[in-house]
XYZ file of C-alpha atoms in Angstrom:
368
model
C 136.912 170.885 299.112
C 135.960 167.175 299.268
C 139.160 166.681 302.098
C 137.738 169.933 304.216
C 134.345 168.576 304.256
C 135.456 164.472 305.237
C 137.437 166.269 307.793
C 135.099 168.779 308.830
C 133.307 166.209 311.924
C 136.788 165.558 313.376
C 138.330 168.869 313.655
C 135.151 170.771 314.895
C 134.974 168.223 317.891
C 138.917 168.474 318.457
C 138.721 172.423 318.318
C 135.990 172.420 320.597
C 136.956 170.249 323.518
C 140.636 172.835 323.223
C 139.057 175.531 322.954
C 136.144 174.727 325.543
C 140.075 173.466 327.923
C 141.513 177.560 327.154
C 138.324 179.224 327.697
C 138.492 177.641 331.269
C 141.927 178.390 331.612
C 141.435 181.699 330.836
C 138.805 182.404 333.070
C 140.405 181.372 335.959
C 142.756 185.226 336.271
C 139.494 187.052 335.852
C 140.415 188.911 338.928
C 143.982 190.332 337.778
C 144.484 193.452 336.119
C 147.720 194.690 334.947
C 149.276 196.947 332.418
C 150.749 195.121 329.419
C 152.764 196.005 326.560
C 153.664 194.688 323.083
C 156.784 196.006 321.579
C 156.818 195.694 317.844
C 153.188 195.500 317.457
C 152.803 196.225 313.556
C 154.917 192.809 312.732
C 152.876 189.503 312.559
C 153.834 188.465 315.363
C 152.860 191.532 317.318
C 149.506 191.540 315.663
C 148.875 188.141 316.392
C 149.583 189.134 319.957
C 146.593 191.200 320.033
C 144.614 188.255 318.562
C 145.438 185.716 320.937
C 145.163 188.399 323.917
C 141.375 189.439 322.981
C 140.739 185.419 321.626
C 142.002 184.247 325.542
C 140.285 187.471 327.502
C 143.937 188.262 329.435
C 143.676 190.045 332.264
C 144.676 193.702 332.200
C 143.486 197.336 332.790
C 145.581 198.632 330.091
C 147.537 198.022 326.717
C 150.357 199.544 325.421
C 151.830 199.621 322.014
C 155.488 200.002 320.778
C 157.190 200.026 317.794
C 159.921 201.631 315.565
C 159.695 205.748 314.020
C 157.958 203.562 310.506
C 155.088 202.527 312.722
C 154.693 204.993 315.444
C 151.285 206.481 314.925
C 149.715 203.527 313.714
C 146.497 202.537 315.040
C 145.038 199.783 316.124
C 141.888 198.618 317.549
C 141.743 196.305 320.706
C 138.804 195.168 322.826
C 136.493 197.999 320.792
C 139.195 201.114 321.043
C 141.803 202.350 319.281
C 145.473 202.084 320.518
C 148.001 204.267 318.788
C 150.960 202.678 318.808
C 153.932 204.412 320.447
C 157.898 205.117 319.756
C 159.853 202.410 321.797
C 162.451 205.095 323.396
C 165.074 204.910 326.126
C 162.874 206.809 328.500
C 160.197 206.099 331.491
C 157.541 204.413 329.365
C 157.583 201.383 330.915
C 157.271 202.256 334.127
C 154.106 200.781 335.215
C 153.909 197.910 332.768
C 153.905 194.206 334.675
C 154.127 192.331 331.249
C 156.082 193.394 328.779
C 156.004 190.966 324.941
C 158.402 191.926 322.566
C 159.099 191.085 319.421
C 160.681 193.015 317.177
C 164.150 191.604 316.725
C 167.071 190.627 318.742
C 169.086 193.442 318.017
C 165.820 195.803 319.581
C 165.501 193.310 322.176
C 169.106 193.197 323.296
C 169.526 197.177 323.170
C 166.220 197.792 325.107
C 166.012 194.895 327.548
C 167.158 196.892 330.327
C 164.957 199.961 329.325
C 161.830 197.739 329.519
C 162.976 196.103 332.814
C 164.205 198.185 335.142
C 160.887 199.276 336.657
C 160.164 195.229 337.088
C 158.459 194.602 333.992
C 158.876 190.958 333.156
C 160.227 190.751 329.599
C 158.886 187.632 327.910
C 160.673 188.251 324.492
C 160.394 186.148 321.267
C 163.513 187.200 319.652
C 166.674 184.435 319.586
C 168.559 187.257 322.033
C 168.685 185.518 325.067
C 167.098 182.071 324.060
C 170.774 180.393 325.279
C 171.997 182.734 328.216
C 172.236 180.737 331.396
C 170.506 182.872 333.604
C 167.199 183.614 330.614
C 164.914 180.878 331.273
C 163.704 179.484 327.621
C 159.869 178.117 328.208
C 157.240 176.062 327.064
C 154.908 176.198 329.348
C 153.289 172.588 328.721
C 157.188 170.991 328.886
C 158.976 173.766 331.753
C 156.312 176.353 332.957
C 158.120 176.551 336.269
C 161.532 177.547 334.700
C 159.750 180.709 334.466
C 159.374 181.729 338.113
C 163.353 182.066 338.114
C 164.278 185.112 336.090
C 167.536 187.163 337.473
C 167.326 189.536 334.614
C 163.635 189.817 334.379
C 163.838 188.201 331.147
C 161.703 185.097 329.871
C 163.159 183.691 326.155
C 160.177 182.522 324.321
C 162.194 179.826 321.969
C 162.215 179.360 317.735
C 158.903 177.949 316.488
C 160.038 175.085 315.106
C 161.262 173.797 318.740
C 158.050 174.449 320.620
C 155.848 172.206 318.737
C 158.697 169.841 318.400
C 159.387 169.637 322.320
C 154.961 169.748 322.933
C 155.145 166.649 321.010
C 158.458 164.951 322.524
C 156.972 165.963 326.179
C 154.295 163.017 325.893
C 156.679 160.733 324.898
C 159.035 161.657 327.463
C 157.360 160.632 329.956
C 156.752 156.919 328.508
C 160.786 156.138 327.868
C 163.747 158.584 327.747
C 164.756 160.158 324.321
C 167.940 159.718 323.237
C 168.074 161.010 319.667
C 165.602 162.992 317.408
C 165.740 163.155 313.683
C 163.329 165.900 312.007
C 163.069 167.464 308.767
C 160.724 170.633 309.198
C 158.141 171.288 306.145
C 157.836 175.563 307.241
C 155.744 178.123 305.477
C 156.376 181.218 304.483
C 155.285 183.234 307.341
C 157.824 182.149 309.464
C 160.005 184.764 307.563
C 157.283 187.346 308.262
C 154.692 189.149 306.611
C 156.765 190.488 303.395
C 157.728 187.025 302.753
C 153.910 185.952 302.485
C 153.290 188.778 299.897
C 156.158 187.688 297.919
C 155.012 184.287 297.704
C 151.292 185.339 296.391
C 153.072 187.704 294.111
C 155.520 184.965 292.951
C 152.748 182.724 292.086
C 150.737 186.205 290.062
C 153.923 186.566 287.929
C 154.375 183.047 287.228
C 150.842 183.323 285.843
C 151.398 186.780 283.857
C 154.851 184.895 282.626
C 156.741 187.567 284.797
C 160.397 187.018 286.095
C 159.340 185.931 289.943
C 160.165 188.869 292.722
C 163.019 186.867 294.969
C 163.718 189.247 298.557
C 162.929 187.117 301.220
C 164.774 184.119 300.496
C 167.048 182.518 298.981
C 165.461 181.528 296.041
C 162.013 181.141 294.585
C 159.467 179.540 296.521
C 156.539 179.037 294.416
C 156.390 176.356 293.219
C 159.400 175.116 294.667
C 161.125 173.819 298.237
C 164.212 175.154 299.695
C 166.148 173.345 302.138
C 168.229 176.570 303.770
C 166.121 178.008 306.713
C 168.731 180.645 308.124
C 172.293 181.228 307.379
C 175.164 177.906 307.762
C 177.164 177.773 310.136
C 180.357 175.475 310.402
C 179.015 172.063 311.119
C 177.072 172.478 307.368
C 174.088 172.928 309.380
C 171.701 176.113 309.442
C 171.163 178.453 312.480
C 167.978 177.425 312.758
C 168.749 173.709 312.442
C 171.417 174.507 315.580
C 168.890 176.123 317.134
C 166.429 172.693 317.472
C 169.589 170.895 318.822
C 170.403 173.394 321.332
C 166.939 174.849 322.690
C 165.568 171.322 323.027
C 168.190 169.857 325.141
C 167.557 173.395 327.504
C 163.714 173.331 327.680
C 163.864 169.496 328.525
C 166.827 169.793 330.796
C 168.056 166.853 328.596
C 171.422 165.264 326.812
C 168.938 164.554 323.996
C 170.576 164.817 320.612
C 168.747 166.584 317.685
C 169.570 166.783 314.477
C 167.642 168.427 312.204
C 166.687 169.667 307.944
C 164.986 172.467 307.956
C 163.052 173.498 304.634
C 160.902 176.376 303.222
C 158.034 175.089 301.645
C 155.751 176.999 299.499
C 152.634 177.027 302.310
C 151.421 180.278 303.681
C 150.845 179.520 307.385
C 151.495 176.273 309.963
C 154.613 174.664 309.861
C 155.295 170.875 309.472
C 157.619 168.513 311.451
C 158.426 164.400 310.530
C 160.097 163.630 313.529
C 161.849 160.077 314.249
C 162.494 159.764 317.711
C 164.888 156.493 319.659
C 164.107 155.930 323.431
C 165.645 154.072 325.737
C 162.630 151.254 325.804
C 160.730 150.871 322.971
C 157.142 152.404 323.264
C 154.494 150.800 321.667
C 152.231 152.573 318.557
C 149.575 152.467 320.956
C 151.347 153.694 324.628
C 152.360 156.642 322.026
C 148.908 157.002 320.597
C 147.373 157.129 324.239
C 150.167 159.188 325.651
C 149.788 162.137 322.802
C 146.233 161.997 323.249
C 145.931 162.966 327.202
C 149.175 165.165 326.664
C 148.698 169.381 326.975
C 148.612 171.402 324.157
C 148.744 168.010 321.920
C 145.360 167.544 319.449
C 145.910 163.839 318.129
C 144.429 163.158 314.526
C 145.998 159.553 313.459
C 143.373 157.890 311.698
C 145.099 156.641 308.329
C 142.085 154.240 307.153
C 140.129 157.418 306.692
C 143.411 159.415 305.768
C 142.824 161.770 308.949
C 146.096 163.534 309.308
C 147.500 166.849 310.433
C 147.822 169.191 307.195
C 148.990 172.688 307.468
C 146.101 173.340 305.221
C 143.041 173.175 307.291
C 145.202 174.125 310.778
C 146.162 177.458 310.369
C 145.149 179.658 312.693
C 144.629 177.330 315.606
C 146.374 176.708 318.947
C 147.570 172.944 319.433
C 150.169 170.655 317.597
C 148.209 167.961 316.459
C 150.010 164.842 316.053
C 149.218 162.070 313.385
C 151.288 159.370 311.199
C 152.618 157.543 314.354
C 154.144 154.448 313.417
C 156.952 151.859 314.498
C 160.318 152.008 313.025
C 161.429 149.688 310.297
C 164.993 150.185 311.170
C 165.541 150.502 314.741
C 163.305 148.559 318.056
C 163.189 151.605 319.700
C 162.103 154.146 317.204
C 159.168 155.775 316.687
C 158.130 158.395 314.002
C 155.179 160.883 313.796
C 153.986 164.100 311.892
C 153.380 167.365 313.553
C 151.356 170.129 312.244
C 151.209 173.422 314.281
C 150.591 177.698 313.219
C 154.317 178.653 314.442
C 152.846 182.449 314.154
C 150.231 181.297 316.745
C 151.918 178.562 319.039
C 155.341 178.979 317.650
C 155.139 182.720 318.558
C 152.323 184.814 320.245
C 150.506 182.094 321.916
C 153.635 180.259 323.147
C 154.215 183.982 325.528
C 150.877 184.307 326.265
C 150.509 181.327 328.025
C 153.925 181.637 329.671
C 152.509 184.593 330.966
C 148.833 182.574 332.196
C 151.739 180.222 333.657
C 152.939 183.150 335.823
C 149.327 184.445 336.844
C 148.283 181.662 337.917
C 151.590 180.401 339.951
C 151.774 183.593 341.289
C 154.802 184.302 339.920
C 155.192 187.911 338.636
């Protein structure tokens, strides 16, 4: 309690001046209305999709809710009424709907894409479907909004969570030198396998206490109490998917031969995941050029104060919108290295927010 209430000055100014910057953003599509739709709106991700919708005011006349024959009928409530939530079917349902955000699983995404976008719905989907097609864009909206307004299949890849806070950060610095090479190991909590896999950790923890045997499902091992460096299945190389995924998605958002290689770990936190990143540019940038560049950069919060041990924690940043950036230092090994620590809700920006915003993007660029 001591930590929250040091912090406490600092983050309530940095959460107001971003969310004073989205409430002006948002604003600014008043005069839109459109019919959007979530598909797989009783997973986290599709509930935090009505969060972030009502939190940023989006434009639309009307909602629509899909999901699977376990969660048809479900209700939810949106803006003051009730939306029952619909069975996603091959049929004419989405005629009429401009947005459409799905999330509910690349095999649902790749057997319904065309279903959802043959009346010209644009598709922005978070599933790892289409995230490396050549002709599904793959945006961050602070790094490659425009990517968006070029969609032959109507499609918009929203990419892994663990790459858009990693490429929001590597955006700032981007623009000081070129980046050649990126080293991260990725601290990620538990929601990033979903809802379930937050239960089981609070339930591992109750057993422990009761002197139970622990409940293991949702991953490989027990995580209370414990860190587990497997995020995904290996492949080949020794790495994980979702390691492969960081090297690949990176070098597409930034239209970059930047190499990545990443270590990606489950860490026994409930929401926000955490990124030490090493990066080596072409020039070296100085503690400060980085310092000034992460603190004018979009979507970046900056909280490097280490006298007062003012850091990003996942702790006290759950639930908000930025990647805040702090621990930026020289390094010891190499002229033109730099490391940092990123903190960032990978439910919020790494998911729901992340679309929403590509969709803003598209509003406001005209580009539906």
């Amino acid at each position: 309690m001591r930590k929250i209430r040091e912090l406490a000055p600092f983050l309530e100014a940095k959460f107001k001046v971003f969310s004073n910057k989205d409430q002006e953003v948002s604003t600014k599509y008043l005069h839109f209305k459109m019919k959007v739709a979530i598909v797989g709106a009783s997973g986290a991700v599709g509930q935090e999709f009505l969060r972030v919708l009502e939190e940023r005011n989006f434009p639309m006349d009307e909602l629509v809710l899909f999901g699977s024959a376990r969660s048809a009928g479900t209700k939810y409530t949106f803006r003051g009424k009730e939306i029952e939530v619909k069975l996603l079917q091959h049929n004419d349902d989405f005629k009429g709907i401009d947005i459409a955000f799905t999330s509910a699983g690349a095999g649902t995404s790749k057997e319904f894409a065309e279903t959802i976008t043959k009346y010209g719905a644009v598709m922005i989907d978070n599933s790892s479907a289409f995230r490396m097609d050549t002709d599904v864009p793959l945006v961050v909206p602070e790094v490659n909004g425009q990517d968006g307004k070029v969609r032959p299949r109507g499609i918009i890849a929203n990419p892994n969570c663990t790459t858009i806070q990693m490429v929001v950060a590597l955006k700032a610095i981007e623009e000081l030198s070129h980046i050649k090479t990126v080293h991260v190991s990725t601290y990620q909590a538990a929601s990033g396998a979903g809802a379930a896999a937050m239960d089981e950790l609070v339930e591992q923890y109750s057993q422990i206490v009761r002197k139970e045997e622990p409940t293991v499902d949702k991953f490989a091992y027990q995580l209370a109490y414990n860190v587990i460096p497997q995020v995904d299945v290996f492949t080949e190389n020794g790495y994980t998917k979702e390691e492969m995924k960081m090297y690949h998605e990176t070098r597409k958002i930034m239209h970059s031969d930047i190499k990545v290689s990443a270590t990606c770990v489950r860490v026994p936190v409930m929401r926000a995941h955490s990124e030490s990143i090493w990066i080596e540019t072409e020039s070296p940038v100085s503690v400060e050029a980085a310092r000034e560049a992460f603190s004018k950069a979009d979507g970046v919060v900056l909280m490097d104060d280490a006298a007062n041990k003012v850091y990003p924690m996942p702790l006290f940043l759950a639930g908000e919108d930025p990647v805040y950036v702090g621990r930026i230092r020289k390094d010891l090994t190499n002229d033109n290295g730099l490391s940092f620590w990123a903190v960032s809700d990978q439910i919020k920006k790494g998911a729901a927010l992340n679309a929403v915003q590509i969709a803003e993007y598209l509003i406001k660029e005209n580009a539906l």
